[in-house]
Structure formats: C-alpha cells, structure tokens
Short mmCIF file of C-alpha atoms in Angstrom, two decimals:
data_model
loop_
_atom_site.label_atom_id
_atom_site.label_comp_id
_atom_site.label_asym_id
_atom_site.label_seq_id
_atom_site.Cartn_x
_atom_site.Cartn_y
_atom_site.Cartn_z
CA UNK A 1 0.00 0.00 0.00
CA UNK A 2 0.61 3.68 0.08
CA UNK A 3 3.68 4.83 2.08
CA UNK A 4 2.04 7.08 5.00
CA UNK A 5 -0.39 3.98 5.69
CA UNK A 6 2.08 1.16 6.16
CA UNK A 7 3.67 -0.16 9.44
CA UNK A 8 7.12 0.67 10.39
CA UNK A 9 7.79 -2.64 10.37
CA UNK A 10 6.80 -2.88 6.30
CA UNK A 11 9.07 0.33 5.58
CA UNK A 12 12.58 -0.34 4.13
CA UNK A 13 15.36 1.55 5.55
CA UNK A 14 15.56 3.97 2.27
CA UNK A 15 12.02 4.85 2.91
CA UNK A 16 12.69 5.64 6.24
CA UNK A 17 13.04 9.52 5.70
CA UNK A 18 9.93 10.09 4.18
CA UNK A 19 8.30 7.58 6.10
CA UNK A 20 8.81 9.89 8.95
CA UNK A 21 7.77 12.77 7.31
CA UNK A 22 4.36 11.26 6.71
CA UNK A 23 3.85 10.68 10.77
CA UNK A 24 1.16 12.68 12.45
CA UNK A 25 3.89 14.13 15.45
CA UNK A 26 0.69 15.93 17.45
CA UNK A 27 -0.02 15.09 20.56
CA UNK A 28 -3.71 12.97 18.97
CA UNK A 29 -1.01 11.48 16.97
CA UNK A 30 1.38 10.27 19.11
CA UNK A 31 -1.32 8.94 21.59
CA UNK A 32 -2.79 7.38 18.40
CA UNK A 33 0.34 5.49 17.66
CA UNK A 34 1.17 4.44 21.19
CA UNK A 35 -2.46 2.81 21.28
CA UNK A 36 -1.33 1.07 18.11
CA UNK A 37 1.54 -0.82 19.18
CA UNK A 38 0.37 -1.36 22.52
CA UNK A 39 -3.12 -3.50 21.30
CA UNK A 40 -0.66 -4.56 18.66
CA UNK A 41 1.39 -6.14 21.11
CA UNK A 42 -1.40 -7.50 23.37
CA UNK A 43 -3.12 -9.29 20.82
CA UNK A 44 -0.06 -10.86 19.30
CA UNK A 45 1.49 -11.95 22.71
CA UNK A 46 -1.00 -11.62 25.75
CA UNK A 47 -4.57 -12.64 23.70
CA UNK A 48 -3.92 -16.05 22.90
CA UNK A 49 -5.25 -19.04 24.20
CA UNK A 50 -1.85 -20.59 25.21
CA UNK A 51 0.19 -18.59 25.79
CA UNK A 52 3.55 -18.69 27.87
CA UNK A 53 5.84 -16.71 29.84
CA UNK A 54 7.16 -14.89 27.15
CA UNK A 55 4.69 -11.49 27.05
CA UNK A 56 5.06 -10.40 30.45
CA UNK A 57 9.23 -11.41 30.27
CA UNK A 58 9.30 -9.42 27.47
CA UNK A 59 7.71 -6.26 29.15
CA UNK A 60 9.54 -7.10 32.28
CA UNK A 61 13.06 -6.70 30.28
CA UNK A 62 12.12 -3.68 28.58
CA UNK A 63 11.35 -2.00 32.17
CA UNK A 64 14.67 -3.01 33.45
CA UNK A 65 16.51 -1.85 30.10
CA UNK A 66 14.47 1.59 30.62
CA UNK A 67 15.17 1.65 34.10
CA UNK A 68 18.57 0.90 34.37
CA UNK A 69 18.83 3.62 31.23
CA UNK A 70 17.30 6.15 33.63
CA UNK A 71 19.53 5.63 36.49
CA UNK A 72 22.80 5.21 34.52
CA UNK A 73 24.05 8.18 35.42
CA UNK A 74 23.58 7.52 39.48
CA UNK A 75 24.85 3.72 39.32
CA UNK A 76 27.92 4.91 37.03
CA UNK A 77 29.01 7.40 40.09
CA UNK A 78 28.27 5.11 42.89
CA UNK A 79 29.97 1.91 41.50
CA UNK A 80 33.00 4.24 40.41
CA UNK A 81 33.10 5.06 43.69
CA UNK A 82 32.91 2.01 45.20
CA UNK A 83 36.59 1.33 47.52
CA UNK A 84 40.13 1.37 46.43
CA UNK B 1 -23.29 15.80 10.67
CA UNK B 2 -23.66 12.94 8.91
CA UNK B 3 -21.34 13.00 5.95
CA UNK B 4 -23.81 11.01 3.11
CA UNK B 5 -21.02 10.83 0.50
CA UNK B 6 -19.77 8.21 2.17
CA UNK B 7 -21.69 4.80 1.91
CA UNK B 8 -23.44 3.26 4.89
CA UNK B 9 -23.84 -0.33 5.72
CA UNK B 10 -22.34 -2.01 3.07
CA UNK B 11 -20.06 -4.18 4.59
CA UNK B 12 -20.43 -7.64 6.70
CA UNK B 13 -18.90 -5.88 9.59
CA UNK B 14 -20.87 -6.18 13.10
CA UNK B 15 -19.71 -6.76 16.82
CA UNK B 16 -20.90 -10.77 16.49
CA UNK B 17 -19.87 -13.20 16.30
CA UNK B 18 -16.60 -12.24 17.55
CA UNK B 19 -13.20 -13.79 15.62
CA UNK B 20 -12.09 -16.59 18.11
CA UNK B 21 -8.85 -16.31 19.95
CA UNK B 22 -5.24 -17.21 18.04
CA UNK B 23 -4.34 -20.00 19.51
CA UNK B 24 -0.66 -19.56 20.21
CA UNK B 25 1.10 -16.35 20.63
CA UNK B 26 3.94 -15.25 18.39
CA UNK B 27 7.19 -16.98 19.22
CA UNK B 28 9.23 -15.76 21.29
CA UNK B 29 13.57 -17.61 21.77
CA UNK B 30 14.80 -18.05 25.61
CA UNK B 31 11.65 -16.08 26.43
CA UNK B 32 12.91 -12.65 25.33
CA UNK B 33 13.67 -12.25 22.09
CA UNK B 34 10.85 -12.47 19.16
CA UNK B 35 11.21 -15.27 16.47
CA UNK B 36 11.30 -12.27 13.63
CA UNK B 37 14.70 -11.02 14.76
CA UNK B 38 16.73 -14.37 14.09
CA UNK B 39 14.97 -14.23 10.84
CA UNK B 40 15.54 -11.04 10.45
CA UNK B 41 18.85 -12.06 10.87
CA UNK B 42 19.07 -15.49 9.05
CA UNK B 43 19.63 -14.19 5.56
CA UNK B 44 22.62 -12.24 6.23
CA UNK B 45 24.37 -14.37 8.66
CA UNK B 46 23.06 -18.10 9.45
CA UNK B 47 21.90 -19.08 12.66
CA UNK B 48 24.56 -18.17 14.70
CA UNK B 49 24.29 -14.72 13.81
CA UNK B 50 22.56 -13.23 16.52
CA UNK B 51 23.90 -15.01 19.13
CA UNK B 52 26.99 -13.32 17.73
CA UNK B 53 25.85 -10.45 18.10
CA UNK B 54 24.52 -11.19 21.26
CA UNK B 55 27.54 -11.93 22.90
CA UNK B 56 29.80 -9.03 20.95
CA UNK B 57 26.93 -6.74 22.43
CA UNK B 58 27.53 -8.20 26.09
CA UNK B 59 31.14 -8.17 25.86
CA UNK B 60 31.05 -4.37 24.45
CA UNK B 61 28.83 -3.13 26.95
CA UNK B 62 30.91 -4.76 29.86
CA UNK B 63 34.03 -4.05 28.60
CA UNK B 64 33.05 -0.01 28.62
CA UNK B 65 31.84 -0.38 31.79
CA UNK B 66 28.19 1.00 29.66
CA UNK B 67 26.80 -2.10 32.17
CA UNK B 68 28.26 -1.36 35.68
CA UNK B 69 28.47 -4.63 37.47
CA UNK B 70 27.41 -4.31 41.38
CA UNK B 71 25.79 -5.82 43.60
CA UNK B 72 22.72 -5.26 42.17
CA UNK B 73 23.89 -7.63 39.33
CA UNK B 74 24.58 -10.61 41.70
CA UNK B 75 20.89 -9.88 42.78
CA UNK B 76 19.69 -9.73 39.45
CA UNK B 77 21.40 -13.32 38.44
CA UNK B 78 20.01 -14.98 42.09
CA UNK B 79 16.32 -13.72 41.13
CA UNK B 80 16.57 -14.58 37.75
CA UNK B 81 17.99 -18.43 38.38
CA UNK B 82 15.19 -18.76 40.83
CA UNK B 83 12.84 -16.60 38.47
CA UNK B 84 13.34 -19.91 35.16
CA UNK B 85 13.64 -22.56 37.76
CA UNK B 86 10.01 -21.85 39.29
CA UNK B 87 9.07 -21.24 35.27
CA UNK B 88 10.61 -24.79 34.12
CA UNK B 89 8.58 -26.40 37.17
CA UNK B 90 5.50 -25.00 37.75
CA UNK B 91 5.21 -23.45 34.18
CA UNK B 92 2.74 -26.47 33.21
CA UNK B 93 0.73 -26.59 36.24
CA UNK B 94 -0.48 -23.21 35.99
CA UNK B 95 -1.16 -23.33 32.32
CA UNK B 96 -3.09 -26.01 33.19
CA UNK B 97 -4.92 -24.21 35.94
CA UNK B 98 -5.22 -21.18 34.20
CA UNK B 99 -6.99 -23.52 31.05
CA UNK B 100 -9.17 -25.22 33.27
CA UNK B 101 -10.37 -21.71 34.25
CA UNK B 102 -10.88 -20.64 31.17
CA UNK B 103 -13.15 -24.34 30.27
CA UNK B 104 -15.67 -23.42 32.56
CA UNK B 105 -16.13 -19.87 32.05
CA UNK B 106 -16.38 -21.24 28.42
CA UNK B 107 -18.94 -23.93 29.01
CA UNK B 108 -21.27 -22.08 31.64
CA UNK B 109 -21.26 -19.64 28.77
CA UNK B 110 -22.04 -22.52 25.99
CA UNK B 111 -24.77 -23.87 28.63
CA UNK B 112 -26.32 -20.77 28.47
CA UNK B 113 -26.62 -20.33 24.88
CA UNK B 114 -27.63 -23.82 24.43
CA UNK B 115 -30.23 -23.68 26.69
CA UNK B 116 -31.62 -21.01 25.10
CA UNK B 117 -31.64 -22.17 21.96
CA UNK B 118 -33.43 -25.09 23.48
CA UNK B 119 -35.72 -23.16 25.22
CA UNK B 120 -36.61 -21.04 21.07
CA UNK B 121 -37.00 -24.37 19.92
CA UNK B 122 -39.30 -25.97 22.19
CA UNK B 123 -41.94 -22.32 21.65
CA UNK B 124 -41.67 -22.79 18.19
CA UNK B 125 -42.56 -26.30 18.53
CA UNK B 126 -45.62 -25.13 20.62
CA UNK B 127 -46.16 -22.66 18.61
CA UNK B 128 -46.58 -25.22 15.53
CA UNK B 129 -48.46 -27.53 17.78
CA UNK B 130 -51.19 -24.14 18.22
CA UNK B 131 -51.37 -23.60 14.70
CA UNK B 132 -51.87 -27.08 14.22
CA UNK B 133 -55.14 -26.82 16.97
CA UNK B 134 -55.84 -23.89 15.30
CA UNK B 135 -56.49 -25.95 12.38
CA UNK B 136 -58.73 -27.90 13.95
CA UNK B 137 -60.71 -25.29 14.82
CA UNK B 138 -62.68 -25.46 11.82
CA UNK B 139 -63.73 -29.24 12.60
CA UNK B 140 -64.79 -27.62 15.69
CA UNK B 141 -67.17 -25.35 14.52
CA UNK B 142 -68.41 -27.92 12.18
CA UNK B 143 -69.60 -29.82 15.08
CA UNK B 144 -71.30 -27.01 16.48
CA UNK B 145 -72.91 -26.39 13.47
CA UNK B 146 -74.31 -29.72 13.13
CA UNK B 147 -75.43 -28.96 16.55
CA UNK B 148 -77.52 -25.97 16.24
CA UNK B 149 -78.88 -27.12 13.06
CA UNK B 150 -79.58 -30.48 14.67
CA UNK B 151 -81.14 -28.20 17.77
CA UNK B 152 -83.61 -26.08 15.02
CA UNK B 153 -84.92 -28.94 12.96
CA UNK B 154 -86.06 -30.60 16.43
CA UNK B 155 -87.65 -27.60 17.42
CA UNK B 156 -89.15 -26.86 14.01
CA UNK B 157 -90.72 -30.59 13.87
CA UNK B 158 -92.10 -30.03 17.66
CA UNK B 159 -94.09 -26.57 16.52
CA UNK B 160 -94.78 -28.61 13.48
CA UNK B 161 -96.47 -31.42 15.44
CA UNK B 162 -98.23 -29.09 18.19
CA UNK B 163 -99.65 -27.70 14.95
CA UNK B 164 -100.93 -30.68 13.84
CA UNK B 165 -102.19 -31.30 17.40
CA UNK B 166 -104.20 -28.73 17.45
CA UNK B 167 -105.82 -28.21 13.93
CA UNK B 168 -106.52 -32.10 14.88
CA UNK B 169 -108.11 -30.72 18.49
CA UNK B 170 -110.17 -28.04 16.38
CA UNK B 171 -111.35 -30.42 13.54
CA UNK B 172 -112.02 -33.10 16.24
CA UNK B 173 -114.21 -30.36 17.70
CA UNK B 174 -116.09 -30.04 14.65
CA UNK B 175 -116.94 -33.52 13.52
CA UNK B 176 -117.95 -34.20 17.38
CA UNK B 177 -120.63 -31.24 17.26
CA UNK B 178 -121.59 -31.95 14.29
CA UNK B 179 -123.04 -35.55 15.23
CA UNK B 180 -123.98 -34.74 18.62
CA UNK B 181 -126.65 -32.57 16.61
CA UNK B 182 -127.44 -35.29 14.46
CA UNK B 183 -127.84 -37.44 17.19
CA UNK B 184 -130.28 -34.67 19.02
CA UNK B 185 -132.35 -33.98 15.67
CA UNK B 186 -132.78 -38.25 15.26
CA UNK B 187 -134.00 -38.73 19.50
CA UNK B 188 -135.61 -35.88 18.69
CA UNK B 189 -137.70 -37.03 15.83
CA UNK B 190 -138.18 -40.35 17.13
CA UNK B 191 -140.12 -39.48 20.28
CA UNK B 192 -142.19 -36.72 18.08
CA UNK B 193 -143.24 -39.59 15.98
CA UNK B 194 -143.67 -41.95 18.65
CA UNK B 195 -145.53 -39.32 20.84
CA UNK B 196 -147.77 -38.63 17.27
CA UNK B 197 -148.70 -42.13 16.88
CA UNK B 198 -149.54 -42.56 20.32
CA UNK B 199 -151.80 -39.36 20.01
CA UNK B 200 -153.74 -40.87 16.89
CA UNK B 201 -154.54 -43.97 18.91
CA UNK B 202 -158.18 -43.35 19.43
CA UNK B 203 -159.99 -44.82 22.72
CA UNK B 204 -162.11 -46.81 19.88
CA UNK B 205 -159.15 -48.00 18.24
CA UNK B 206 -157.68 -48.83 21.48
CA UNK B 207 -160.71 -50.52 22.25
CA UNK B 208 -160.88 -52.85 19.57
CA UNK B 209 -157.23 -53.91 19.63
CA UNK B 210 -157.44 -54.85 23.12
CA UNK B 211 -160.54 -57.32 21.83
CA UNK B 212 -158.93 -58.49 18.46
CA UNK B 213 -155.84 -59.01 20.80
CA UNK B 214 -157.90 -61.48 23.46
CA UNK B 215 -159.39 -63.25 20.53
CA UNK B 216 -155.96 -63.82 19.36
CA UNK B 217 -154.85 -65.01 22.17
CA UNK B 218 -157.33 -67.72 22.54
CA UNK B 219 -157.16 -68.76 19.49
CA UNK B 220 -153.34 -68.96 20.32
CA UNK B 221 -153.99 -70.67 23.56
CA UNK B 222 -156.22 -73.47 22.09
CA UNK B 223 -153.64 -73.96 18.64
CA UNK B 224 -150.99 -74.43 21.88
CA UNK B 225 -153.32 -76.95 23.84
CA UNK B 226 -154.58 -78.62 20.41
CA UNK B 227 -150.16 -78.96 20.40
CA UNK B 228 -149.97 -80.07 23.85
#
C-alpha cells in the first residue's frame, strides 16, 4: 500500500526519511500510535489461548533496560566510587 | 453531521460473532527475544548470527563499563535463576490451571446459549403444535354447526307437530258437534213420531185392539193346547 499507511515494520530503511515525514507528530497522533503498538502487542502476545511466559518477560526486560537507562548516570558514580 | 457521500452499511462488519482467539502467541527464543529477529537475521548471517551479536553486544557493553556490574547484578542473576527454575517447574501446572479456568467460564457460557436455543425451539414447537389446533378449529365449529342445526330442525318438527295437534283438536271439535246434533235432531224425531202415533190412537181403536188381541190369544192358547 501507500507509504504514509504502512507499518514501520513494512518500511525499508531507504524509505525511512519520508516515512517519517508522513507521521502525524501531534499530541492525537502520538497517543494514536502508542495505542497502536500497545493493542498490537497484546493481541499478538498476551490474547492467545496458550500462551507462555514470554509477554510479560518481554515487558519485564524492557522496564529493566528503561530503568537501568534512567539511572545510569547515578549507578555509574556510585559503582565508580565504590573502595580502592 | 452525517457525511452522506460516504456509503453506509455495506459491509459484513458487526460486533458478532466475535473472531475466536489465536491460539498460540507469536514466538518468542529463551523467552525474550521475538522469532522475527533471528529471521531477520538469518539471511545475512546463518543461525549463529545473533547469538553473535549477542555476545559481541555483552562483551562491548561490559568491557566499557556502559553495564556497571554491582551488587545489584549478583541480585539480578540470584532472582533470575530462581525466576526460570520456578518457570521450568510449575510453568505447566499453571497453564493447566489457568486452562481449566478458562473451560468453565467457556462452558457455563455454551450452557447458556444452548439452553436457550433449546428453550426457542421448544416455543416454536408449541407454537406449531397451536397452529396445528388452530387448524382444527374449523372441525370444531363444524360440530357445532351440526349442533344448532340439529337443535332447530327438532324444534321446528315439535311446533310442526303441536300444529298438527291442534288443527286435529279443532277439527275433532267439529266432527264431534256436528253428530252430537245429528244425534239430538234423530231422538228428537223419534219421540215426536212416537208421541204422534200414540196421540192418533183413538180410545175406539184402542178398544178394539185390546178385543182383536184377546181373541188372538185364545185362538193362540187353544192352537198351543190342540199342540200339547
């Protein structure tokens, strides 16, 4: 299909630029998109009727990633100036 | 505002019956890393290729101290040895549990709608089984018909034979007056005549048949002693 309309997943990496240009960056349009992923996500990995371990793992690793992204800065000083 | 250009209900689309559930999730390697990436990755580079880059990532972000290693990371590896133990033992039983679960929410909810589908079928059965009487309705009134008619032509015959009855009663009436009079006019006439003839008898006449009647007598008496 049309360029604005596919998902970034669909969009080759020479596309990319325009791709970009075609997102809707308001505030409507950002929520928009987060809602996207987010039911995208839950219905390919949390709705199912057997599922396993691995849709909350995932979301549990991407909260420590985030997390220990955020507090980088603190754990880089206080393990730096751990003894000797 | 309702915008007419575009077209309204043309599709199938409607809230029921809802698409059933997939019925496994997409797959996901050592339970963090989606299937697409190692094919992603398979192309380029084989199968080994992102464990490659796994481990040149790992030894990168060590190696410039980008991961800080702490306590918090001898935590971290405790939890998470404890964390896929508990998940290789008990991973099963829950998914069971959690399934079971699931079964009976799913078959009160199948009970439900079967019983009220049974429940529709059984009133339309009684509702064929009325139309059916209603049928029979017209037998029914053919009966009753029968009846009434039946009821008037008994009633019609009864005023029919009181009729009779009494034009028999006033005819009766007639015949029986009428001799009665004739009777009266004959007893009538009789004792006129008689009481005539008895008039005309003269004493003279009387006279000599009382004589002409003695003289007949003896001459009777001596033919019966002439016999004896």
């Amino acid at each position: 299909g049309p360029l604005a309309e596919r998902p970034l997943m669909e969009v080759r990496l020479g596309e990319l630029h325009t791709w970009v240009s075609t997102c809707n960056f308001s505030p409507q349009g950002l929520l928009g998109a987060v809602q996207k992923a987010w039911s995208s996500y839950c219905a390919k990995y949390i709705h199912v009727r057997r599922g396993g371990p691995a849709g909350i793992s995932m979301l549990l690793a991407g909260y420590c990633l985030l997390s220990y992204g955020w507090n980088y800065q603190h754990l880089s000083k206080t393990s730096l100036a751990s003894p000797i | 505002v309702l915008h007419t250009t575009r077209p309204l209900h043309t599709t199938q689309q409607s809230l029921a019956p809802v698409p059933p559930l997939p019925e496994k999730g997409g797959e996901v390697r050592h339970g963090l890393i989606p299937e697409e990436f190692f094919q992603f990755l398979y192309p380029k580079t084989g199968v080994t290729g992102p464990y490659m880059l796994g481990t040149g990532l790992l030894l990168y972000l060590l190696s410039k101290e980008i991961y800080v290693v702490n306590h918090e990371t001898a935590a971290a590896a405790c939890i998470l040895t404890v964390i896929v133990y508990a998940i290789k033992k008990f991973g099963a039983d829950v998914a069971a549990f959690a399934d079971k679960l699931n079964e009976e929410k799913l078959a009160t909810a199948v009970a439900m709608k079967n019983e009220a589908i049974q429940t529709l079928q059984t009133a339309i059965e009684e509702e064929k089984k009325e139309q059916w009487r209603a049928e029979g309705h017209s037998f029914l009134f053919d009966a009753k018909r029968n009846n009434i008619a039946m009821l008037l032509e008994a009633n019609y015959r009864e005023r029919l034979l009181m009729v009779y009855n009494e034009v028999k009663k006033r005819l009766d009436y007639q015949v029986a007056m009428q001799t009665l009079k004739r009777q009266k006019e004959q007893d009538y006439m009789i004792q006129w005549v008689e009481k005539n003839v008895i008039q005309s008898i003269t004493p003279q006449q009387q006279k000599e048949s009382v004589a002409k009647c003695i003289l007949d007598l003896k001459a009777l008496s001596k033919s019966a002693q002439a016999a004896v």
